[in-house]
Backbone as JSON, one array per atom type, in Angstrom:
{
  "sequence": "MSNQAVSFRDLHVPGAPFILANAWDIGSARMLAAMGAKALATSSAAHAFTLGLPDMGYVPRDVALTHAAEMAAATPLPVNGDLENGYGHDAASVAETVTLAARAGLAGCGIEDTMLPADTPYDFAQAVERIEAAAAAARTVNGDFVITARADGIMLGHYGLDEAIRRLKAFEKAGADVLYAPMPADMEALQRICRALDKPVNALCAGRFSQYRLDDFARIGVARVSLGSALARVTHAVIHDLGQAMFERGDMSGLSTAISSDIVDPMLRRFMDQDPVKG",
  "N": [[82.2, 229.88, 15.6], [81.37, 227.13, 13.55], [78.15, 225.91, 12.99], [77.67, 223.9, 11.24], [80.08, 222.47, 11.23], [80.09, 221.63, 13.88], [77.89, 219.87, 13.93], [78.86, 217.97, 12.19], [81.07, 216.87, 13.57], [79.65, 215.77, 15.7], [78.35, 213.66, 14.52], [80.05, 211.53, 14.56], [80.16, 208.66, 16.04], [81.42, 206.02, 17.68], [80.6, 202.7, 16.89], [78.11, 203.36, 15.99], [77.9, 204.0, 13.14], [77.86, 206.47, 10.48], [77.19, 207.06, 6.99], [79.58, 208.51, 5.08], [79.21, 210.25, 2.35], [80.83, 210.23, -0.57], [81.02, 212.5, -3.13], [81.28, 213.76, -6.53], [80.63, 215.91, -8.06], [78.4, 218.76, -8.29], [75.85, 217.86, -8.95], [75.86, 215.08, -8.26], [76.33, 215.37, -5.54], [74.0, 216.67, -4.68], [72.03, 214.79, -5.31], [72.74, 212.69, -3.55], [72.44, 213.99, -1.11], [69.69, 214.51, -1.17], [68.71, 211.95, -1.0], [69.19, 211.2, 1.56], [71.74, 211.34, 2.76], [73.88, 212.14, 5.49], [76.15, 213.58, 5.65], [78.61, 214.86, 3.39], [81.41, 214.21, 1.22], [84.33, 215.19, -0.59], [86.12, 213.49, -3.2], [89.32, 212.76, -3.95], [90.21, 211.15, -6.04], [87.87, 210.68, -7.61], [87.2, 213.32, -8.29], [89.49, 214.03, -9.73], [89.18, 212.35, -11.93], [87.05, 213.59, -13.26], [88.33, 215.66, -14.39], [89.9, 214.51, -16.22], [92.23, 213.44, -15.24], [94.62, 211.38, -13.47], [94.46, 209.88, -10.16], [96.23, 210.66, -7.07], [97.71, 213.08, -6.48], [97.75, 214.86, -8.7], [95.98, 216.92, -9.13], [95.95, 220.36, -8.68], [96.23, 222.31, -5.62], [94.64, 224.72, -5.48], [92.67, 224.22, -7.38], [91.45, 221.93, -6.32], [90.46, 222.94, -3.9], [88.7, 224.92, -4.77], [86.79, 223.32, -6.03], [85.95, 221.86, -3.74], [84.83, 223.92, -2.2], [82.66, 224.64, -3.8], [81.17, 222.31, -3.57], [80.58, 222.41, -0.85], [78.9, 224.58, -0.8], [76.72, 223.68, -2.15], [74.73, 222.16, -0.9], [72.94, 221.9, 2.28], [74.43, 220.24, 3.87], [77.23, 219.15, 5.91], [80.57, 219.11, 4.65], [83.33, 217.08, 4.03], [86.67, 217.47, 3.15], [88.64, 215.73, 0.84], [91.8, 215.99, 0.9], [94.19, 214.97, 0.06], [97.66, 214.77, 0.51], [97.77, 217.14, 1.82], [98.85, 218.88, 0.08], [101.59, 219.49, 0.05], [104.87, 218.83, 1.28], [106.03, 219.71, 3.65], [105.31, 220.66, 7.07], [104.28, 223.25, 7.36], [103.01, 223.78, 4.92], [100.91, 221.96, 5.0], [99.46, 222.96, 7.2], [98.69, 225.42, 6.13], [97.01, 224.58, 4.07], [94.91, 223.38, 5.55], [93.93, 225.65, 6.86], [93.01, 227.16, 4.65], [91.06, 225.39, 3.74], [89.17, 225.38, 5.83], [88.34, 228.03, 5.69], [87.14, 227.94, 3.26], [84.73, 226.83, 3.74], [84.49, 224.18, 4.44], [83.76, 221.38, 6.6], [85.58, 219.71, 7.63], [88.62, 217.84, 7.0], [90.71, 215.43, 5.31], [94.01, 214.21, 5.81], [96.7, 212.68, 4.31], [99.38, 210.27, 4.84], [101.18, 210.04, 2.78], [103.74, 210.51, 0.37], [103.03, 212.19, -1.96], [103.57, 213.08, -5.44], [104.53, 210.47, -5.41], [104.03, 207.12, -4.1], [105.02, 206.45, -1.68], [105.37, 206.36, 1.91], [105.63, 209.12, 4.25], [108.35, 209.43, 6.6], [108.06, 208.25, 9.97], [108.28, 210.28, 12.03], [108.04, 212.68, 10.56], [105.51, 212.34, 9.46], [103.89, 212.44, 11.74], [104.46, 215.03, 12.65], [103.3, 216.54, 10.63], [100.57, 216.06, 11.02], [100.24, 217.17, 13.55], [100.63, 219.86, 12.89], [98.43, 220.24, 11.2], [96.27, 219.85, 12.98], [96.73, 221.93, 14.82], [96.39, 224.16, 13.17], [93.69, 223.86, 12.52], [92.45, 224.35, 14.97], [93.08, 227.0, 15.28], [91.83, 228.38, 13.18], [89.21, 227.43, 13.18], [87.8, 226.07, 15.8], [86.36, 223.71, 15.77], [86.76, 222.32, 13.49], [87.13, 219.33, 11.75], [89.72, 217.09, 11.81], [90.91, 214.5, 9.91], [93.16, 211.95, 10.12], [95.2, 210.04, 8.08], [96.51, 206.8, 7.53], [97.92, 205.6, 5.01], [99.72, 203.77, 4.06], [99.3, 201.07, 4.54], [97.34, 200.34, 2.72], [98.67, 200.84, 0.36], [100.73, 199.09, 0.39], [103.15, 199.48, 1.73], [103.64, 199.33, 4.45], [102.69, 197.34, 7.32], [99.89, 196.18, 9.36], [100.56, 196.61, 12.07], [102.34, 198.79, 11.99], [100.64, 200.68, 10.86], [98.78, 200.99, 12.93], [100.49, 201.97, 14.91], [101.16, 204.45, 13.8], [98.6, 205.63, 13.64], [97.9, 205.81, 16.35], [99.81, 207.67, 17.18], [99.03, 209.83, 15.6], [96.55, 210.32, 16.72], [97.31, 211.18, 19.28], [98.6, 213.46, 18.46], [96.58, 215.19, 17.88], [94.62, 214.66, 15.97], [91.22, 214.16, 14.94], [89.71, 212.12, 13.84], [90.53, 208.84, 12.83], [92.11, 206.88, 10.27], [92.75, 204.18, 8.3], [92.91, 203.16, 5.26], [91.6, 200.25, 3.7], [92.52, 197.79, 5.21], [93.54, 194.34, 5.79], [91.25, 192.75, 6.34], [88.02, 192.44, 8.02], [88.62, 191.72, 10.6], [91.14, 192.84, 10.99], [90.44, 195.51, 10.73], [88.82, 195.75, 12.97], [90.77, 195.46, 14.95], [92.1, 197.87, 14.63], [90.11, 199.69, 15.42], [89.81, 198.96, 18.13], [92.26, 199.65, 19.13], [92.33, 202.37, 19.35], [91.18, 205.47, 20.77], [89.7, 207.53, 19.7], [87.26, 208.34, 17.09], [86.94, 206.07, 14.3], [87.34, 205.88, 10.81], [86.12, 203.9, 8.16], [86.76, 202.54, 4.95], [84.46, 201.79, 2.51], [84.86, 199.82, 0.08], [85.9, 197.72, -2.63], [86.74, 194.63, -1.22], [85.42, 195.22, 1.14], [82.93, 196.06, 0.47], [81.09, 194.06, 0.6], [79.95, 194.04, 3.05], [77.45, 195.13, 5.43], [76.14, 198.19, 6.87], [75.58, 197.67, 9.52], [77.44, 195.67, 10.13], [79.85, 197.05, 10.22], [79.25, 198.65, 12.36], [79.19, 196.83, 14.48], [81.87, 196.29, 15.02], [82.85, 198.64, 15.96], [83.3, 200.88, 14.32], [83.07, 204.33, 13.4], [82.5, 205.89, 11.21], [81.73, 205.48, 7.79], [83.16, 205.73, 4.78], [82.94, 206.3, 1.21], [84.88, 206.75, -0.64], [86.24, 206.7, -3.87], [84.53, 204.84, -4.83], [81.75, 204.9, -5.54], [81.78, 206.64, -7.71], [83.35, 205.1, -9.41], [81.63, 203.01, -9.93], [79.78, 204.26, -11.59], [81.5, 204.72, -13.68], [81.93, 202.12, -14.49], [79.49, 201.51, -15.61], [79.51, 203.24, -17.84], [81.7, 202.13, -19.18], [80.88, 199.43, -19.64], [78.45, 199.69, -21.09], [79.41, 201.21, -23.17], [81.21, 199.45, -24.42], [79.37, 197.55, -25.3], [77.88, 199.09, -27.12], [79.76, 200.15, -28.99], [81.26, 197.99, -29.85], [79.49, 195.97, -30.44], [77.2, 197.11, -31.35], [75.01, 197.19, -29.72], [72.59, 198.8, -28.05], [70.82, 198.48, -26.02], [71.21, 198.63, -23.29], [70.88, 201.25, -22.54], [68.26, 201.54, -21.92], [67.93, 201.25, -19.25], [68.25, 203.65, -18.01], [67.88, 206.18, -15.49], [64.92, 207.98, -14.73], [64.25, 211.42, -15.52], [62.2, 212.41, -14.05], [62.6, 211.44, -11.55], [65.17, 212.32, -10.81], [65.28, 215.14, -11.27], [63.56, 216.47, -9.31], [65.11, 216.07, -7.01], [67.31, 217.69, -7.5], [66.15, 220.21, -7.8], [65.45, 220.79, -5.21], [67.57, 222.02, -3.98], [68.12, 224.33, -5.34], [68.03, 226.99, -4.52], [70.37, 227.31, -3.25], [72.27, 227.42, -5.13], [75.55, 227.24, -6.14], [76.59, 228.08, -8.55], [75.34, 230.31, -9.44], [76.46, 232.63, -8.52]],
  "CA": [[82.22, 228.41, 15.41], [80.39, 226.72, 12.55], [77.18, 224.88, 13.38], [77.85, 222.79, 10.32], [81.19, 221.66, 11.71], [79.66, 220.99, 15.13], [77.04, 218.72, 13.61], [79.71, 216.96, 11.57], [81.78, 216.2, 14.65], [78.71, 214.99, 16.52], [77.94, 212.46, 13.81], [81.05, 210.48, 14.74], [79.89, 207.88, 17.24], [81.89, 204.64, 17.52], [79.55, 201.71, 17.04], [76.88, 203.85, 15.35], [78.49, 204.73, 12.01], [77.08, 207.07, 9.4], [77.85, 206.96, 5.69], [80.13, 209.74, 4.53], [78.95, 210.02, 0.93], [81.77, 210.95, -1.44], [80.45, 212.92, -4.41], [82.32, 214.27, -7.42], [80.18, 217.16, -8.66], [77.24, 219.31, -7.58], [74.7, 216.99, -9.18], [75.93, 213.87, -7.42], [76.2, 215.81, -4.15], [72.59, 216.96, -4.39], [71.29, 213.54, -5.3], [73.04, 211.97, -2.31], [71.8, 214.73, -0.01], [68.24, 214.32, -1.27], [68.37, 210.57, -0.65], [69.33, 210.95, 2.99], [73.09, 211.44, 3.31], [74.02, 213.05, 6.62], [77.33, 214.4, 5.37], [79.22, 214.59, 2.11], [82.86, 214.39, 1.12], [84.91, 215.12, -1.91], [86.99, 212.34, -3.44], [90.41, 213.23, -4.81], [90.24, 210.33, -7.26], [86.69, 210.94, -8.43], [87.32, 214.67, -8.84], [90.53, 213.99, -10.75], [88.63, 211.7, -13.12], [86.22, 214.55, -13.99], [89.26, 216.55, -15.09], [90.7, 213.7, -17.12], [93.52, 213.24, -14.6], [94.67, 210.26, -12.53], [94.55, 210.21, -8.74], [97.56, 210.66, -6.45], [98.47, 214.32, -6.45], [97.85, 215.57, -9.97], [95.1, 218.09, -9.12], [96.54, 221.4, -7.84], [95.47, 222.67, -4.42], [93.61, 225.73, -5.72], [91.57, 223.58, -8.1], [90.76, 221.04, -5.38], [89.74, 223.74, -2.9], [87.56, 225.54, -5.45], [85.81, 222.22, -6.15], [85.4, 221.57, -2.41], [83.98, 225.05, -1.8], [81.41, 224.51, -4.54], [80.43, 221.21, -2.95], [80.1, 222.87, 0.45], [77.82, 225.53, -1.03], [75.66, 223.07, -2.96], [73.67, 221.61, -0.04], [73.15, 222.31, 3.67], [75.17, 219.21, 4.61], [78.67, 219.36, 6.09], [81.4, 218.46, 3.63], [84.71, 216.78, 4.38], [87.53, 217.55, 1.98], [89.72, 214.77, 0.62], [92.85, 216.92, 0.5], [95.4, 214.2, -0.24], [98.71, 214.92, 1.53], [97.8, 218.54, 2.23], [99.45, 219.63, -1.03], [102.94, 219.92, 0.38], [105.57, 217.87, 2.13], [106.38, 220.27, 4.95], [104.19, 220.89, 7.99], [103.68, 224.57, 7.12], [102.09, 223.67, 3.78], [99.71, 221.25, 5.48], [98.72, 223.91, 8.03], [98.09, 226.4, 5.24], [95.9, 223.91, 3.39], [93.8, 223.26, 6.5], [93.38, 227.0, 7.04], [92.25, 227.49, 3.45], [89.89, 224.51, 3.68], [88.18, 225.88, 6.78], [87.81, 229.29, 5.15], [86.33, 227.61, 2.08], [83.42, 226.35, 4.19], [84.47, 222.75, 4.75], [83.58, 221.02, 8.0], [86.73, 218.91, 8.03], [89.39, 217.36, 5.86], [91.61, 214.32, 5.56], [95.41, 214.39, 5.43], [97.35, 211.38, 4.14], [100.81, 210.2, 5.18], [101.84, 209.58, 1.56], [104.59, 211.53, -0.22], [102.54, 212.36, -3.32], [102.88, 212.08, -6.26], [104.99, 209.1, -5.14], [103.1, 206.45, -3.19], [105.75, 206.05, -0.48], [104.95, 207.12, 3.09], [106.58, 209.93, 5.0], [108.84, 208.71, 7.76], [107.14, 208.34, 11.1], [108.34, 211.56, 12.71], [107.49, 213.72, 9.69], [104.07, 212.11, 9.35], [103.26, 212.94, 12.97], [104.62, 216.48, 12.66], [102.33, 217.1, 9.68], [99.24, 216.02, 11.65], [100.28, 218.18, 14.61], [100.43, 221.16, 12.24], [97.05, 220.3, 10.72], [95.38, 220.01, 14.14], [96.93, 223.27, 15.36], [95.76, 225.1, 12.24], [92.24, 223.72, 12.65], [92.03, 225.02, 16.21], [93.27, 228.44, 15.12], [90.84, 228.93, 12.24], [87.86, 227.01, 13.58], [88.08, 225.07, 16.81], [85.62, 222.47, 15.61], [87.09, 221.73, 12.19], [87.46, 217.94, 12.04], [90.89, 216.59, 11.1], [91.04, 213.05, 9.75], [94.54, 211.56, 9.82], [95.18, 208.78, 7.33], [97.69, 205.95, 7.39], [97.62, 204.96, 3.73], [100.75, 202.81, 3.69], [98.79, 199.7, 4.59], [96.63, 200.13, 1.45], [99.62, 200.93, -0.75], [101.67, 198.0, 0.5], [104.45, 199.93, 2.23], [103.8, 198.85, 5.82], [101.63, 196.45, 7.75], [98.89, 196.63, 10.31], [101.18, 197.12, 13.31], [102.85, 200.14, 11.74], [99.47, 201.55, 10.68], [98.24, 201.3, 14.25], [101.46, 202.83, 15.57], [100.99, 205.79, 13.25], [97.29, 206.17, 14.03], [97.99, 206.19, 17.76], [100.58, 208.91, 17.24], [98.18, 210.88, 15.03], [95.54, 210.58, 17.74], [97.98, 211.98, 20.3], [98.98, 214.73, 17.84], [95.42, 216.07, 17.79], [93.63, 214.27, 14.96], [89.88, 213.89, 15.49], [89.25, 210.86, 13.26], [91.67, 208.05, 12.35], [91.67, 206.2, 9.05], [93.72, 203.37, 7.56], [92.11, 202.54, 4.2], [91.78, 198.91, 3.16], [93.29, 196.75, 5.89], [93.36, 193.03, 5.16], [89.91, 192.2, 6.52], [87.26, 193.05, 9.11], [89.33, 191.48, 11.85], [92.18, 193.87, 11.08], [89.75, 196.78, 10.98], [88.42, 195.73, 14.37], [91.98, 195.73, 15.74], [92.33, 199.31, 14.56], [89.1, 200.35, 16.27], [90.08, 198.67, 19.54], [93.54, 200.25, 19.52], [92.22, 203.82, 19.38], [90.1, 206.05, 21.58], [88.92, 208.45, 18.88], [86.49, 207.67, 16.03], [87.64, 205.45, 13.17], [86.68, 205.82, 9.51], [86.39, 202.73, 7.33], [86.45, 202.71, 3.53], [83.64, 200.72, 1.94], [85.24, 199.62, -1.31], [86.51, 196.41, -2.83], [86.27, 193.52, -0.38], [84.58, 195.68, 2.24], [81.58, 196.38, -0.02], [80.19, 192.95, 0.87], [79.41, 194.19, 4.4], [76.41, 196.11, 5.67], [76.49, 199.19, 7.87], [75.52, 197.01, 10.83], [78.67, 194.93, 10.34], [80.84, 198.03, 10.65], [78.86, 199.09, 13.7], [79.52, 195.82, 15.48], [83.29, 196.29, 15.39], [83.2, 199.92, 16.56], [83.55, 201.95, 13.35], [82.22, 205.52, 13.59], [82.18, 206.52, 9.93], [82.03, 204.65, 6.62], [83.24, 206.55, 3.58], [82.84, 205.57, -0.06], [86.02, 207.03, -1.49], [85.85, 206.86, -5.28], [83.82, 203.63, -5.25], [80.5, 205.21, -6.22], [82.15, 207.18, -9.03], [83.84, 204.0, -10.24], [80.45, 202.26, -10.37], [79.26, 204.95, -12.77], [82.45, 204.47, -14.77], [81.7, 200.76, -14.95], [78.33, 201.56, -16.51], [79.99, 203.83, -19.09], [82.58, 201.15, -19.84], [80.15, 198.24, -20.11], [77.52, 200.07, -22.15], [80.22, 201.66, -24.3], [81.67, 198.26, -25.14], [78.23, 196.94, -26.01], [77.48, 199.94, -28.25], [80.78, 200.37, -30.03], [81.79, 196.73, -30.34], [78.43, 195.05, -30.93], [76.04, 197.85, -31.83], [73.89, 196.92, -28.81], [72.29, 199.98, -27.24], [69.69, 198.16, -25.15], [71.51, 199.0, -21.91], [70.42, 202.61, -22.29], [66.88, 201.5, -21.44], [67.92, 201.23, -17.78], [68.53, 205.0, -17.52], [66.95, 206.7, -14.5], [64.05, 209.02, -15.29], [64.4, 212.79, -15.02], [61.13, 212.62, -13.07], [63.16, 211.09, -10.24], [66.37, 213.09, -10.5], [65.08, 216.59, -11.27], [63.1, 216.99, -8.02], [66.23, 216.08, -6.06], [68.16, 218.84, -7.8], [65.39, 221.44, -7.55], [65.37, 221.01, -3.76], [68.7, 222.81, -3.51], [68.43, 225.37, -6.31], [68.22, 228.29, -3.87], [71.75, 227.35, -2.76], [73.09, 227.12, -6.3], [76.82, 227.96, -6.12], [77.01, 228.56, -9.88], [74.65, 231.54, -9.76], [77.35, 233.74, -8.22]],
  "C": [[81.09, 228.0, 14.49], [79.45, 225.66, 13.08], [77.31, 223.66, 12.51], [78.95, 221.87, 10.81], [80.84, 220.94, 13.0], [78.84, 219.76, 14.83], [77.86, 217.61, 12.96], [80.47, 216.18, 12.63], [80.84, 215.29, 15.43], [78.22, 213.73, 15.83], [78.84, 211.27, 14.11], [80.88, 209.77, 16.08], [80.37, 206.45, 17.0], [80.78, 203.63, 17.81], [78.21, 202.12, 16.47], [77.28, 204.65, 14.11], [77.46, 205.35, 11.07], [77.88, 206.9, 8.11], [78.29, 208.35, 5.25], [80.12, 209.57, 3.01], [79.86, 210.87, 0.06], [81.13, 211.23, -2.79], [81.56, 213.53, -5.26], [81.89, 215.51, -8.19], [78.92, 217.6, -7.93], [76.02, 218.41, -7.75], [74.71, 215.75, -8.32], [75.79, 214.23, -5.95], [74.74, 216.03, -3.79], [71.74, 215.7, -4.42], [71.51, 212.78, -3.99], [72.41, 212.66, -1.11], [70.3, 214.49, 0.0], [67.82, 212.93, -0.84], [68.69, 210.22, 0.8], [70.73, 210.96, 3.55], [73.11, 212.45, 4.45], [75.21, 213.99, 6.45], [77.91, 213.95, 4.05], [80.74, 214.73, 2.2], [83.24, 214.49, -0.34], [85.71, 213.83, -2.01], [88.07, 212.8, -4.39], [90.43, 212.46, -6.12], [89.07, 210.67, -8.17], [86.73, 212.32, -9.06], [88.36, 214.69, -9.96], [90.0, 213.39, -12.05], [87.79, 212.69, -13.93], [87.07, 215.53, -14.78], [90.14, 215.81, -16.08], [92.09, 213.43, -16.58], [93.48, 212.0, -13.72], [94.68, 210.77, -11.09], [96.01, 210.32, -8.32], [98.35, 211.93, -6.74], [98.57, 215.12, -7.72], [96.92, 216.78, -10.07], [95.7, 219.14, -8.2], [95.63, 221.78, -6.67], [94.36, 223.66, -4.71], [92.41, 225.15, -6.45], [90.76, 222.68, -7.16], [89.93, 221.83, -4.38], [88.55, 224.47, -3.53], [86.43, 224.52, -5.61], [85.16, 221.95, -4.8], [84.47, 222.67, -1.94], [82.64, 225.0, -2.52], [80.54, 223.4, -3.97], [79.82, 221.65, -1.62], [78.92, 223.82, 0.3], [76.6, 224.9, -1.69], [74.49, 222.53, -2.15], [73.89, 222.11, 1.38], [74.03, 221.34, 4.46], [76.63, 219.61, 4.82], [79.44, 218.57, 5.06], [82.82, 218.29, 4.18], [85.55, 216.79, 3.11], [88.57, 216.44, 1.95], [90.88, 215.58, 0.04], [94.22, 216.25, 0.4], [96.45, 214.39, 0.86], [98.82, 216.35, 2.05], [98.52, 219.43, 1.25], [100.8, 220.25, -0.65], [103.58, 218.93, 1.34], [105.83, 218.41, 3.53], [105.13, 220.58, 5.77], [103.5, 222.22, 7.73], [102.7, 224.54, 5.97], [100.8, 222.98, 4.17], [98.85, 222.2, 6.3], [98.01, 224.94, 7.16], [96.89, 225.81, 4.51], [94.69, 223.77, 4.3], [93.14, 224.61, 6.72], [92.51, 227.39, 5.85], [90.98, 226.65, 3.34], [88.79, 224.99, 4.62], [87.54, 227.16, 6.26], [86.93, 229.06, 3.94], [84.96, 227.04, 2.45], [83.35, 224.87, 4.47], [84.32, 222.54, 6.25], [84.75, 220.21, 8.53], [87.5, 218.51, 6.79], [90.27, 216.2, 6.29], [93.0, 214.64, 5.05], [96.09, 213.03, 5.42], [98.82, 211.44, 4.56], [101.65, 209.73, 3.98], [102.53, 210.74, 0.85], [104.23, 211.72, -1.7], [103.43, 213.33, -4.11], [103.45, 210.66, -6.16], [104.02, 208.45, -4.17], [103.79, 205.98, -1.91], [105.34, 206.92, 0.71], [106.06, 208.04, 3.6], [107.13, 209.1, 6.15], [107.97, 209.06, 8.96], [107.12, 209.74, 11.72], [107.73, 212.68, 11.86], [105.98, 213.57, 9.54], [103.33, 212.67, 10.56], [103.32, 214.47, 13.03], [103.58, 217.15, 11.75], [100.93, 217.11, 10.28], [99.17, 217.01, 12.81], [100.01, 219.56, 14.03], [99.0, 221.31, 11.75], [96.09, 220.56, 11.87], [95.51, 221.41, 14.73], [96.27, 224.32, 14.48], [94.24, 225.05, 12.36], [91.74, 224.45, 13.89], [92.15, 226.54, 16.08], [92.17, 229.05, 14.27], [89.42, 228.64, 12.71], [88.05, 225.84, 14.53], [87.34, 223.77, 16.65], [85.79, 221.87, 14.22], [87.67, 220.34, 12.44], [88.62, 217.47, 11.16], [90.88, 215.07, 11.1], [92.48, 212.75, 9.33], [94.55, 210.17, 9.23], [96.54, 208.1, 7.32], [97.47, 205.09, 6.15], [98.62, 203.88, 3.34], [100.29, 201.38, 3.71], [98.06, 199.36, 3.28], [97.6, 200.06, 0.28], [100.73, 199.89, -0.67], [103.04, 198.36, 1.03], [104.69, 199.59, 3.7], [102.57, 198.05, 6.21], [100.72, 197.04, 8.8], [99.51, 197.22, 11.56], [101.7, 198.53, 13.12], [101.7, 201.12, 11.52], [98.9, 201.96, 12.03], [99.19, 202.21, 15.02], [101.31, 204.28, 15.09], [99.66, 206.41, 13.69], [97.26, 206.58, 15.49], [98.74, 207.51, 17.93], [99.78, 210.08, 16.67], [97.1, 211.29, 16.03], [96.12, 211.51, 18.81], [98.34, 213.37, 19.77], [97.8, 215.68, 17.64], [94.41, 215.74, 16.72], [92.31, 213.9, 15.63], [89.32, 212.55, 15.04], [90.48, 210.16, 12.69], [91.2, 207.12, 11.23], [92.85, 205.49, 8.41], [92.95, 202.63, 6.47], [92.57, 201.11, 3.87], [92.76, 198.02, 3.92], [92.91, 195.38, 5.31], [91.93, 192.53, 5.21], [89.22, 192.89, 7.69], [87.93, 192.83, 10.46], [90.43, 192.52, 12.05], [91.56, 195.23, 11.36], [89.3, 196.86, 12.43], [89.61, 196.0, 15.29], [92.28, 197.22, 15.76], [91.37, 200.05, 15.48], [89.42, 200.16, 17.75], [91.34, 199.34, 20.05], [93.44, 201.75, 19.78], [91.06, 204.28, 20.24], [89.18, 206.94, 20.76], [88.23, 207.7, 17.74], [87.36, 207.19, 14.87], [86.75, 205.49, 11.93], [87.07, 204.53, 8.8], [85.99, 203.04, 5.89], [85.63, 201.52, 3.06], [83.92, 200.67, 0.44], [85.84, 198.24, -1.42], [85.9, 195.35, -1.93], [85.35, 193.96, 0.75], [83.16, 196.03, 1.77], [80.6, 195.23, 0.19], [79.5, 193.09, 2.23], [78.34, 195.27, 4.45], [76.87, 197.1, 6.75], [76.5, 198.58, 9.28], [76.8, 196.25, 11.15], [79.79, 195.86, 10.81], [80.53, 198.52, 12.06], [79.33, 198.11, 14.76], [80.99, 195.84, 15.89], [83.77, 197.66, 15.85], [83.53, 201.05, 15.61], [82.58, 203.11, 13.6], [81.76, 206.14, 12.28], [82.59, 205.6, 8.79], [82.0, 205.55, 5.39], [83.24, 205.67, 2.33], [84.05, 205.77, -0.94], [85.56, 207.29, -2.92], [84.97, 205.72, -5.76], [82.54, 203.93, -6.02], [80.77, 205.79, -7.6], [82.61, 206.06, -9.96], [82.7, 203.09, -10.71], [79.85, 202.93, -11.6], [80.2, 204.76, -13.96], [82.27, 203.07, -15.35], [80.52, 200.71, -15.92], [78.75, 202.13, -17.87], [80.82, 202.82, -19.87], [81.78, 200.01, -20.45], [79.18, 198.58, -21.24], [78.29, 200.55, -23.39], [80.74, 200.48, -25.11], [80.54, 197.63, -25.95], [77.86, 197.75, -27.24], [78.51, 199.92, -29.36], [81.36, 199.07, -30.6], [80.72, 195.84, -30.97], [77.2, 195.78, -31.46], [74.82, 197.7, -30.95], [73.7, 198.12, -27.89], [71.18, 199.74, -26.24], [69.94, 198.56, -23.7], [71.05, 200.4, -21.55], [69.0, 202.64, -21.75], [66.8, 201.49, -19.92], [68.15, 202.61, -17.18], [67.46, 205.46, -16.53], [66.17, 207.86, -15.11], [64.37, 210.39, -14.69], [63.31, 213.12, -14.01], [61.6, 212.29, -11.65], [64.29, 212.04, -9.86], [66.08, 214.59, -10.37], [64.53, 217.13, -9.95], [64.2, 217.02, -6.95], [67.09, 217.32, -6.26], [67.45, 220.15, -7.51], [65.37, 221.8, -6.06], [66.44, 221.98, -3.28], [69.02, 224.01, -4.43], [68.63, 226.74, -5.68], [69.62, 228.41, -3.27], [72.75, 227.23, -3.91], [74.39, 227.91, -6.3], [77.24, 228.51, -7.46], [76.3, 229.85, -10.26], [75.51, 232.78, -9.48], [76.68, 234.79, -7.37]]
}
């Protein structure tokens, strides 16, 4: 049993949430770890962007797992893999993905109920069957591997809050360890999700939810707050805004706000003895 996975599971305390810091490369992972992150996660969207690809199922499983393994080796922190729909529609493919993720050194992973690359949800029974397979595989490979079951249809506009809760309850019964419905309508809806479930709930801090503090999520019973691709998109906003200023107006003054290597380099040096690129 992995001590890393044990510590990851123990972080999940309803009403005392931690920030699951989604990184997109080794450098961002090490910076976040150095600044106090308790756990890291990959982001399917942010990783896809580094490859010049869109989100929603365009990165192959082997590429995603290689990336996740590098992230897991980059710092001592547990890493949760954003593994989309498990890279297959059938339950056996999901189970295989979970097995490979555990062997790659991840502490847990998330499985969505979306029929990628389409954004439509699996029907209820198939969605539950897939989570049952994921949970069974996790117990076989590593009894403390944390399975996060996601009900993404509420974010994608395919079903409402009641159906999301119905699915999350079924995922909970099927063996999921953490439940997650990204981007419900508001904090009241998120609170309804927390109250409807016995196991820990993840909340996505992006868009309208970025106006809230960690304490606000704690008050409604959230156990984990993830960033998704939001932090990566903030860096993209900087590239976009400074790029427009430079190429459209010749204004390069925004570059003066760059962070000093005197700050970043010590963060990276801290983990050089774990460098996954040394082989």
